[in-house]
Structure formats: structure tokens, C-alpha cells
Short mmCIF file of C-alpha atoms in Angstrom, two decimals:
data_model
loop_
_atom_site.label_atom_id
_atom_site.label_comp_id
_atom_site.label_asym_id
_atom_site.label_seq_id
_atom_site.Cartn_x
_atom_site.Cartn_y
_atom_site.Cartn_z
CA UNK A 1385 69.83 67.97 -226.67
CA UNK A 1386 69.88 65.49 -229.26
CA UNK A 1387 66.66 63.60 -229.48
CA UNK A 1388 67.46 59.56 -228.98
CA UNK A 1389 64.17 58.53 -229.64
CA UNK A 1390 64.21 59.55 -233.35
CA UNK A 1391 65.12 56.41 -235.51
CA UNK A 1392 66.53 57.68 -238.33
CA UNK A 1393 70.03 58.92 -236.49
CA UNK A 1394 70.43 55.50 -235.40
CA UNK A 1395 69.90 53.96 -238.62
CA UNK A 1396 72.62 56.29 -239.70
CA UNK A 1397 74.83 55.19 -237.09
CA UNK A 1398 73.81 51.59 -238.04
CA UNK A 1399 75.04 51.75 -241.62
CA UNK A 1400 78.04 54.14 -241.46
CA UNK A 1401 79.75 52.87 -237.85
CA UNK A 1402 78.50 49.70 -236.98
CA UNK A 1403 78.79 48.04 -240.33
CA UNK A 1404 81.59 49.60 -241.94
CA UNK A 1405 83.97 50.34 -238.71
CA UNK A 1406 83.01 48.31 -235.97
CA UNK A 1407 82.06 45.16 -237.90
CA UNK A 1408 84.14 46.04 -241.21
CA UNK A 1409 81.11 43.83 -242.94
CA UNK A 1410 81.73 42.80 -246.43
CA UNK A 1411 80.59 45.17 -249.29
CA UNK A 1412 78.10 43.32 -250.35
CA UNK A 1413 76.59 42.62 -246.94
CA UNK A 1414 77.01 46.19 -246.67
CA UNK A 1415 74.32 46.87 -249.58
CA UNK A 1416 71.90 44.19 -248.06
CA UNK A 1417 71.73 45.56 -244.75
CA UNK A 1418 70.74 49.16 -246.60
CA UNK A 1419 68.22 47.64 -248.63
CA UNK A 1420 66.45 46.03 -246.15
CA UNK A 1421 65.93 49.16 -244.22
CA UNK A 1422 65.62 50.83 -248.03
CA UNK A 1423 62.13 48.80 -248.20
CA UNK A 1424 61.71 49.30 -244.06
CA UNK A 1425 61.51 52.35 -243.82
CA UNK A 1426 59.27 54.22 -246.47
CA UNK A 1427 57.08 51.05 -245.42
CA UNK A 1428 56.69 52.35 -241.85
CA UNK A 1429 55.96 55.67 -242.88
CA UNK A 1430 53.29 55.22 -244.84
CA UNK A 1431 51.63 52.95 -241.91
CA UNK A 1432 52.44 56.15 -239.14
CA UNK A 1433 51.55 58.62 -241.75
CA UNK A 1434 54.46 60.63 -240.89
CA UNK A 1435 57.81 61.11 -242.90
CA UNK A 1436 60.85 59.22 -242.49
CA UNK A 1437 63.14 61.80 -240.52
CA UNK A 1438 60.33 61.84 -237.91
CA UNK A 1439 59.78 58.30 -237.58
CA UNK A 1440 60.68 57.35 -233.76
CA UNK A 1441 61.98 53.73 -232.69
CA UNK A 1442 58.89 52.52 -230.84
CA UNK A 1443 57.17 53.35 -234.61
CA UNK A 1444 58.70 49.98 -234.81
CA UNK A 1445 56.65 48.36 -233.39
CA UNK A 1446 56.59 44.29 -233.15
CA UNK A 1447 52.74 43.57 -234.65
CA UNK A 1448 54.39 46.41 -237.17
CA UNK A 1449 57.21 44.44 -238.18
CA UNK A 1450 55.13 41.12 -238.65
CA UNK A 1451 52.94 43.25 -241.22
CA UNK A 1452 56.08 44.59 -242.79
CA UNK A 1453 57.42 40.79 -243.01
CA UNK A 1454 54.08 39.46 -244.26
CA UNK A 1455 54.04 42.49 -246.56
CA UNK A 1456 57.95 41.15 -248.22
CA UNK A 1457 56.21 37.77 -248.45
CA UNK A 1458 52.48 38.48 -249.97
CA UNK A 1459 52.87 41.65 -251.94
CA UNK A 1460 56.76 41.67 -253.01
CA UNK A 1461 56.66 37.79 -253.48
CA UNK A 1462 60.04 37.25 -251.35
CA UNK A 1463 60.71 33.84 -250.47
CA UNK A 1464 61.26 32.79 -246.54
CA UNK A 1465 64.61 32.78 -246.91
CA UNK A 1466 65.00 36.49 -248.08
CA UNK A 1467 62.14 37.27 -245.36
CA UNK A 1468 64.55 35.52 -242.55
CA UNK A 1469 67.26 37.60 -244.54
CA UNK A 1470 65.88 40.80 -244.08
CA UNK A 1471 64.37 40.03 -240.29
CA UNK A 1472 68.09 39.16 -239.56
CA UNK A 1473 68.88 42.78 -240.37
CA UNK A 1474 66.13 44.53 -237.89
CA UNK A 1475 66.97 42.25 -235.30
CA UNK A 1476 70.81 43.60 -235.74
CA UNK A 1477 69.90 46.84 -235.91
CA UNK A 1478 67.42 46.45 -232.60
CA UNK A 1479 69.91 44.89 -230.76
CA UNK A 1480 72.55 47.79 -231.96
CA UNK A 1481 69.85 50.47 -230.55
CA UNK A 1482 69.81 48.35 -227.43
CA UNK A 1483 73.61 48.33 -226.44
CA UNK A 1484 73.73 52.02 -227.23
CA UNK A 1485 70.17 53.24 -225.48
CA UNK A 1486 69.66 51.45 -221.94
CA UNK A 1487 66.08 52.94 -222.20
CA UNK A 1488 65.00 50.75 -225.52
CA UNK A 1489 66.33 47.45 -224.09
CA UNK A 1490 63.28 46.19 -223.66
CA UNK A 1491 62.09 47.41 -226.84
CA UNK A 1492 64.90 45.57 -228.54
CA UNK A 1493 64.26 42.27 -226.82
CA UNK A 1494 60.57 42.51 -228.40
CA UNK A 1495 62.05 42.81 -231.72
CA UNK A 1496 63.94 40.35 -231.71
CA UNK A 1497 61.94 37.62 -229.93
CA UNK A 1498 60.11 37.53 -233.46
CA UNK A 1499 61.13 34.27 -235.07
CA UNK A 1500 62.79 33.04 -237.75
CA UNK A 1501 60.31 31.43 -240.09
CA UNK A 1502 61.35 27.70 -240.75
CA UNK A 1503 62.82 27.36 -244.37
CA UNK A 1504 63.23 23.95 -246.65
CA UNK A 1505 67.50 23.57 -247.22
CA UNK A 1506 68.02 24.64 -250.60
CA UNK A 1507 69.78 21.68 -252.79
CA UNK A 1508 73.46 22.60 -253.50
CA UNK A 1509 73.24 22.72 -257.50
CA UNK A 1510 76.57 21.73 -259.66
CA UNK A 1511 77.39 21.07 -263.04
CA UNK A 1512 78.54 17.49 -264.44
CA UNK A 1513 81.78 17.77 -267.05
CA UNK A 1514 79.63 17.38 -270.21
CA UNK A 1515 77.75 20.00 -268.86
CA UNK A 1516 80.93 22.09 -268.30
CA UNK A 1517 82.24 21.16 -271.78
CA UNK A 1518 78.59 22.63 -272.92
CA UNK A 1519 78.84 26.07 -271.17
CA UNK A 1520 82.71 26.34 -272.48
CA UNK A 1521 81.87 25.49 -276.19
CA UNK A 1522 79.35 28.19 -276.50
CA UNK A 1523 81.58 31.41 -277.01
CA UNK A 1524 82.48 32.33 -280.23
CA UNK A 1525 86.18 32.90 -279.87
CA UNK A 1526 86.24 34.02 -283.24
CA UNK A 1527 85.08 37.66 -282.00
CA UNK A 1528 86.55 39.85 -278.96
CA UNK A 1529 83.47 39.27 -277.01
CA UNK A 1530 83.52 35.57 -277.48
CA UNK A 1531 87.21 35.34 -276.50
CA UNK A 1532 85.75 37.34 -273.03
CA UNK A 1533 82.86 35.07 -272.70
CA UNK A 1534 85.82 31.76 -272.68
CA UNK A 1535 87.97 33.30 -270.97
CA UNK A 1536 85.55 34.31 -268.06
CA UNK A 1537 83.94 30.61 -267.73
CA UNK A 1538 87.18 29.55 -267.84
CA UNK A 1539 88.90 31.18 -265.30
CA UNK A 1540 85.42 30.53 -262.98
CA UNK A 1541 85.43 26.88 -263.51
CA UNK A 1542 89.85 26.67 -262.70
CA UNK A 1543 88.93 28.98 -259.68
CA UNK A 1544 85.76 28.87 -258.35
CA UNK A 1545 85.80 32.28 -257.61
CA UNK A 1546 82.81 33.96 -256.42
CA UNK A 1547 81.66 36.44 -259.23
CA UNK A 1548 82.53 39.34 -257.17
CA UNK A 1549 85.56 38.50 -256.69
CA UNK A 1550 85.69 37.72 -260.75
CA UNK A 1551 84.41 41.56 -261.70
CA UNK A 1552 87.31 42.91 -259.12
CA UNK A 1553 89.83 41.19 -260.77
CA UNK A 1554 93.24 42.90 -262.09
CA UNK A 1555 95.87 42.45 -264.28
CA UNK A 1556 98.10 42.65 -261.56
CA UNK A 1557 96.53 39.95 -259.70
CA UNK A 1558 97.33 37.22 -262.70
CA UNK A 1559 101.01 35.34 -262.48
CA UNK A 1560 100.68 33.60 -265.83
CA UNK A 1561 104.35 33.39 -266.26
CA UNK A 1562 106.55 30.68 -264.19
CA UNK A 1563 104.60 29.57 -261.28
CA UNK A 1564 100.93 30.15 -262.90
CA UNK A 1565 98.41 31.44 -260.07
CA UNK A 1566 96.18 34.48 -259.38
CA UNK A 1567 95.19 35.91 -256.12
CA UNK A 1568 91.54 36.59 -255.26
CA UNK A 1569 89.91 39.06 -253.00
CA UNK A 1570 87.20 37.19 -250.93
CA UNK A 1571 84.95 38.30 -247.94
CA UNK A 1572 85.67 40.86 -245.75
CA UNK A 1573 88.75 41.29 -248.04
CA UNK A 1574 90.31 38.20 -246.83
CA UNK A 1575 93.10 37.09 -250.23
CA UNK A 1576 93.85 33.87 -251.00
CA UNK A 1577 96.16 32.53 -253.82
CA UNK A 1578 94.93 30.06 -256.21
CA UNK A 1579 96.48 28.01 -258.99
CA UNK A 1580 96.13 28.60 -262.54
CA UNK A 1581 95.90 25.60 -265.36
CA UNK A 1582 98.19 26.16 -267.94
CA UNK A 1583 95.41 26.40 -270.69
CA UNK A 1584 93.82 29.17 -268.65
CA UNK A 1585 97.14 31.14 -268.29
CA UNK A 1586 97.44 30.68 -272.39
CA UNK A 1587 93.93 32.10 -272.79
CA UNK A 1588 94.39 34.84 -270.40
CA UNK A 1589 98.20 36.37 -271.43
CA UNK A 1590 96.80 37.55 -275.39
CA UNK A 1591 93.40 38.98 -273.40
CA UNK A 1592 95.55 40.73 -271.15
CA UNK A 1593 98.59 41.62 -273.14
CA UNK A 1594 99.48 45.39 -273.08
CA UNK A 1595 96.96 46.73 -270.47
CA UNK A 1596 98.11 48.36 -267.06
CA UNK A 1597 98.54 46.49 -263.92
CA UNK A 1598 95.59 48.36 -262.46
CA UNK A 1599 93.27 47.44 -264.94
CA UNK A 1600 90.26 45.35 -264.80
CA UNK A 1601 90.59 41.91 -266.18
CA UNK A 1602 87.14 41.58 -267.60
CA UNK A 1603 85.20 44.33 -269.21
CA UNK A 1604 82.04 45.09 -270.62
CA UNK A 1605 81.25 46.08 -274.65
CA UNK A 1606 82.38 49.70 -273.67
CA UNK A 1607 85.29 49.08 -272.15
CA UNK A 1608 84.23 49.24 -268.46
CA UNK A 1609 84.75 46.60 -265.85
CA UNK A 1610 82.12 44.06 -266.05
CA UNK A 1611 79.74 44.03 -262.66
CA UNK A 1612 78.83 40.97 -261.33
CA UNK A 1613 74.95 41.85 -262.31
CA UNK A 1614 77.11 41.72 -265.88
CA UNK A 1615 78.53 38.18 -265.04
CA UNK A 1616 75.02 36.68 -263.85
CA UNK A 1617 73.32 37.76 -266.89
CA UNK A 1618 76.62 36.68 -269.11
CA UNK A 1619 76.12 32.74 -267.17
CA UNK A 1620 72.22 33.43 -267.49
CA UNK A 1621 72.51 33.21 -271.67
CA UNK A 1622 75.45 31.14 -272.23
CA UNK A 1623 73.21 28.57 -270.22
CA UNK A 1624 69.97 29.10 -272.82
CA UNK A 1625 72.26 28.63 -275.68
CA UNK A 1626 74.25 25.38 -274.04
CA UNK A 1627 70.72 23.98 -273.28
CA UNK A 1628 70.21 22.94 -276.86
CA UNK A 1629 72.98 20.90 -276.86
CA UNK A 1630 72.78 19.51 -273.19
CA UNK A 1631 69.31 19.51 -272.06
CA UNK A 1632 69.82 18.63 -268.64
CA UNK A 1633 70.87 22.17 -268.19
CA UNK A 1634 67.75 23.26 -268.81
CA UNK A 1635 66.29 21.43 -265.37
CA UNK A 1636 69.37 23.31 -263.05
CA UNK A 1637 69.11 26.96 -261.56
CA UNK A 1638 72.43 28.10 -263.21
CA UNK A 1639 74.33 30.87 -261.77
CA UNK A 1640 78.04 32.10 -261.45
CA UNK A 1641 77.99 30.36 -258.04
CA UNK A 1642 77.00 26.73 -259.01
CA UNK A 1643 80.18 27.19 -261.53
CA UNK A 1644 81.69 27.28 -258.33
CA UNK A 1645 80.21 24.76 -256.55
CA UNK A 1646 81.30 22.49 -259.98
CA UNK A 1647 84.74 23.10 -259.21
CA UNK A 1648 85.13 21.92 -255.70
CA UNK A 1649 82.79 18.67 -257.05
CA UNK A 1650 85.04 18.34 -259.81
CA UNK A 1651 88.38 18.83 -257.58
CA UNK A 1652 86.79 16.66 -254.83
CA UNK A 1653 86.18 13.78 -257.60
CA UNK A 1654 90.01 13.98 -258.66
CA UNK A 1655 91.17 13.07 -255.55
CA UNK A 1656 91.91 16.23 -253.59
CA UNK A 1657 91.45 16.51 -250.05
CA UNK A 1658 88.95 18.77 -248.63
CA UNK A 1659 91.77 20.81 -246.55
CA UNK A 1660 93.05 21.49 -250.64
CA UNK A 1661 89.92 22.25 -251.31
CA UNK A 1662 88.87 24.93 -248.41
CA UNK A 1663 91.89 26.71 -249.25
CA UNK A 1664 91.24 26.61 -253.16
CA UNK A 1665 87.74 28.29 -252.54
CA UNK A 1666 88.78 30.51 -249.76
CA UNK A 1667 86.50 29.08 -246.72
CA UNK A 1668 86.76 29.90 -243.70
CA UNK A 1669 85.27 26.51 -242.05
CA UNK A 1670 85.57 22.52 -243.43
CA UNK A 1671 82.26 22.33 -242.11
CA UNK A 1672 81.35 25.09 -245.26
CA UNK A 1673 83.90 22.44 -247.41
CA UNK A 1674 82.29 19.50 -246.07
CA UNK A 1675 78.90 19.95 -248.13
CA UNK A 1676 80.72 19.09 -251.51
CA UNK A 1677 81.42 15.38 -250.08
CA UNK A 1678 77.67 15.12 -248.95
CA UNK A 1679 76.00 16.23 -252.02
CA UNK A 1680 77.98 14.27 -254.40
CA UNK A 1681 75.66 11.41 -256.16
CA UNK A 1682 78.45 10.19 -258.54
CA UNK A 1683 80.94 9.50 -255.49
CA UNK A 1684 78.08 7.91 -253.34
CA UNK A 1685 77.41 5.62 -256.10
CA UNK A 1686 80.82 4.85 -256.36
CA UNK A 1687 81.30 4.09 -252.67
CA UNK A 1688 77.92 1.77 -252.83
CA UNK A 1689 79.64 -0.33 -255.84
CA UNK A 1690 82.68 -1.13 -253.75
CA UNK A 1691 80.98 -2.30 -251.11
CA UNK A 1692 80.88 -6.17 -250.73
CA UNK A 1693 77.54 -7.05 -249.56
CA UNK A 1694 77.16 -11.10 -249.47
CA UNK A 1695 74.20 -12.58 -250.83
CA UNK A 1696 71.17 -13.73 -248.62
CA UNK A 1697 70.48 -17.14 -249.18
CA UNK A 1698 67.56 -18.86 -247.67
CA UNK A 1699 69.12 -21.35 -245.69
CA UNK A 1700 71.41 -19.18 -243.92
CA UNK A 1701 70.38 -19.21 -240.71
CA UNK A 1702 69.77 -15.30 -239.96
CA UNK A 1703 67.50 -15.23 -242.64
CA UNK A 1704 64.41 -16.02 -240.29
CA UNK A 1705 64.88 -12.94 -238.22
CA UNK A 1706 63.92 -9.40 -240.16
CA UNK A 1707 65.90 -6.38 -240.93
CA UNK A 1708 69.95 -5.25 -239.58
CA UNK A 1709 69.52 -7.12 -236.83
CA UNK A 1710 69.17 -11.00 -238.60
CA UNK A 1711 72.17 -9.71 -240.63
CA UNK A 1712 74.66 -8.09 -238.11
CA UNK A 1713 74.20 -11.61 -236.20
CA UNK A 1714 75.52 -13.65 -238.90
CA UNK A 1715 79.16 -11.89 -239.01
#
């Protein structure tokens, strides 16, 4: 009889069933998911002193875990949020074991009563259009790689699409004839269609001209399709070179994503609506949409300047009482 006790069957389980059929998780979640339980698990069999294949689930232990957190944080130098990241995985997989196993329901509420540790909200970071302008003007379109280079920040800063979703892109996914658009893979292989600006569809037709539907759009020096590790280390030194010219760069955690956060700033500030813009980006939620209005400085300021506020004299006769309250009782 097949021992249920034993964890590593139901990690298997975990990462070949749950993720891929039952919750048809995106790839990339996919790969987090295993590399949590990558670092997991040779972790807890050092502690038990017994291999991995014979590692049981109450090895798991919950003062375990907390040393196996406090081990991401102190000796791998994670931050909290990749330590809630990688907590949020174990507590998935305990509560899996737990729907599947009556006997380790108890177990499984243990694991996951361990908290979440309490995290600072990152600051959404975006590009201004001189800074754009800088990025863009860095390429030398002169050589075949340079001509990549443009054409890749391009297309990024007309799309916002996620850099996966730039690496998986094919020549049969580009319409840059008549009604100019290109349809993007997303999350759990949701498409959406976006629109293309005619400069981008000019830049793109030579770079694609003569090359098989199928095809990549975007390849490496060799001639194989760039990987987004390609496409964060392409950003990465397009944004030390761009620096020089536009220092401010150089005080901004620039990735392939904050090109796309620049876009929906840049389309928000044009006058588009934030429906437009959840559908340009692919969102799911308005409330995901929503963060673009919050975050933008320039658009605050502009909003402040409009306002007519009337001057406070001092013979007006709220000015004796302090704060909102004098004020709101003089309208």
C-alpha cells in the first residue's frame, strides 16, 4: 500500500496535477512554485539528516518552517516580500495535502496559521517622456543588433507588454498592414489585441520581412529567440548607457516592467480612460488599472493648479477659527 505519509509523492502531485491541470497556473508561476520547494526541500533534509525521497510530511514541521523562512531571509538575503512569496507556496501546498489526506488536516492548519510577515508597498516606478526619448535614442540602428535593440523598446513602450509576453512573440501575431495591431499572450494564456503606432509597424515590417509565420519576433546574436532573462539584461544596459544623458535614470529601478507601467502613465496622461487602458495592458481588474491614476505626480499637480482656492484675508470673518472647519463655514 502506498505510503501517504511520505512527502515527496505529494509534492509530485503538487507540481504536475494541481498546478498544471487543476489550477492551469501560469508558466511562470509554474517555475516559482518549483523553486520554492527547489530551496525547501534539500533544506529540510539536511536539518532531518535523511534524503529527500524519505522525507515524511510531519518533517515539516512549523518551528521547521520558521527556520527555513528565517534561513531565505538571513543567509540567502531574500527580501520579505520574496519570503511571503515563497511561504505563500507551502501554505498552498499544505492546504493541497489537507483536502487530499483527512489525517494531516490538522497538520495543514499549523502550517498555515504561520503569518505573513508585514511588508512596506513597493512604489510603482515609471519613466517620464525625456526619459523614454533617452532609452529609445540609445540603439545604434546602424547595425542589426541596434535595429533589435529599437525595435524591442519600441514595441514595449506602444504595448506595454509584459516581457514574457515580448520573448513569445511571432511573426504571425503582428498585423502591420491595414488595421495595424498585434495580439499578445498574457497570463494563464489569456490574448488580448492591442494597437500598433504606425512608426512601430514601419520599424517592425523590414525586421520581420521574409521570416515564417512561426518564427520568433525577437532573437538573440545566434539567432535564437531572445528569453526574457535576455530582455531584462537588454533594458538593464540600455539604461547605464541612457543615464549619461538623462541622469535621473540613474535614481529609478529600471526594468522591462516599469516600460510598462510608462505606457499606461503615458496613455492615462493623453486622455484615455482607464476601461481603454485595462484592456490595452490586458488586466483583469480596474482596481489593478486604477494604480496608474494614484501614482501619477504630474496629473496631481495638474489637478492642484486648477483648483480655485480664494485667498484668506484677515478680516474675513472665519479667519479666527483654525483649520477646515473656519473655512468650510465661510461658503
Amino acid at each position: 500500500m502506498r505510503d501517504h505519509t511520505l512527502l515527496g509523492p505529494w509534492v509530485r502531485r503538487f507540481l504536475l496535477e494541481y498546478l498544471v491541470t487543476d489550477r492551469n497556473l501560469a508558466r511562470n508561476t509554474q517555475a516559482s512554485y518549483r523553486d520554492t520547494l527547489t530551496l525547501l526541500l534539500p533544506y529540510l533534509s539536511k536539518d532531518r539528516k535523511t534524503s529527500a525521497d524519505r522525507l515524511t510530511i510531519d518533517d515539516l514541521s512549523p518551528s521547521l518552517l520558521r527556520s527555513f523562512l528565517a534561513y531565505l531571509e538571513k543567509e540567502r538575503g531574500c527580501s520579505g516580500v520574496t519570503r511571503n512569496t515563497r511561504l505563500a507556496t507551502i501554505h498552498s501546498l499544505a492546504r493541497f495535502i489537507g483536502m487530499h489526506s483527512p489525517e494531516h488536516v490538522a497538520w495543514s492548519a499549523e502550517i498555515r496559521a504561520i503569518p505573513f510577515r508585514k511588508t512596506p508597498k513597493a512604489t510603482l516606478t515609471y519613466m517620464d517622456k525625456p526619459e523614454i526619448d533617452a532609452l529609445l535614442q540609445v540603439p545604434d540602428i546602424r547595425t542589426p543588433l541596434g535595429r533589435r535593440d529599437y525595435a524591442l523598446l519600441l514595441f514595449m513602450y506602444n504595448t506595454g507588454a509584459r516581457a514574457d509576453e515580448v520573448a513569445h512573440l511571432t511573426v504571425g501575431d503582428c498585423v502591420l498592414h491595414g488595421s495595424l495591431s498585434v495580439r499578445l499572450v498574457g497570463k494563464a494564456n489569456k490574448a488580448r489585441w492591442c494597437p500598433l503606432w504606425a512608426d512601430v509597424a514601419d520599424v517592425l515590417r523590414p525586421f520581420v520581412a521574409g521570416r515564417a509565420t512561426h518564427d520568433f519576433v525577437f532573437l538573440n546574436r545566434l539567432g535564437q529567440p531572445l528569453t526574457r532573462f535576455g530582455i531584462y539584461g537588454l533594458v538593464r544596459r540600455v539604461v547605464e548607457r541612457a543615464a549619461e544623458t538623462s541622469p535621473s535614470l540613474a535614481a529609478k529601478q529600471i526594468s522591462p516592467h516599469c516600460i510598462r507601467h510608462s505606457c499606461a502613465v503615458h496613455l492615462l496622461r493623453s486622455g484615455n480612460d482607464i476601461n481603454t487602458i485595462r484592456a490595452w495592458l490586458g488586466h483583469v481588474s480596474l482596481d489593478t488599472t486604477n494604480i496608474y491614476a494614484e501614482v501619477d505626480l504630474e496629473m496631481k499637480a495638474k489637478a492642484l493648479a486648477s483648483c480655485d482656492i480664494p485667498q484668506m484675508q484677515s478680516n474675513q470673518p472665519w479667519h479666527t477659527e483654525p483649520g477646515i472647519m473656519g473655512f468650510l463655514k465661510s461658503l
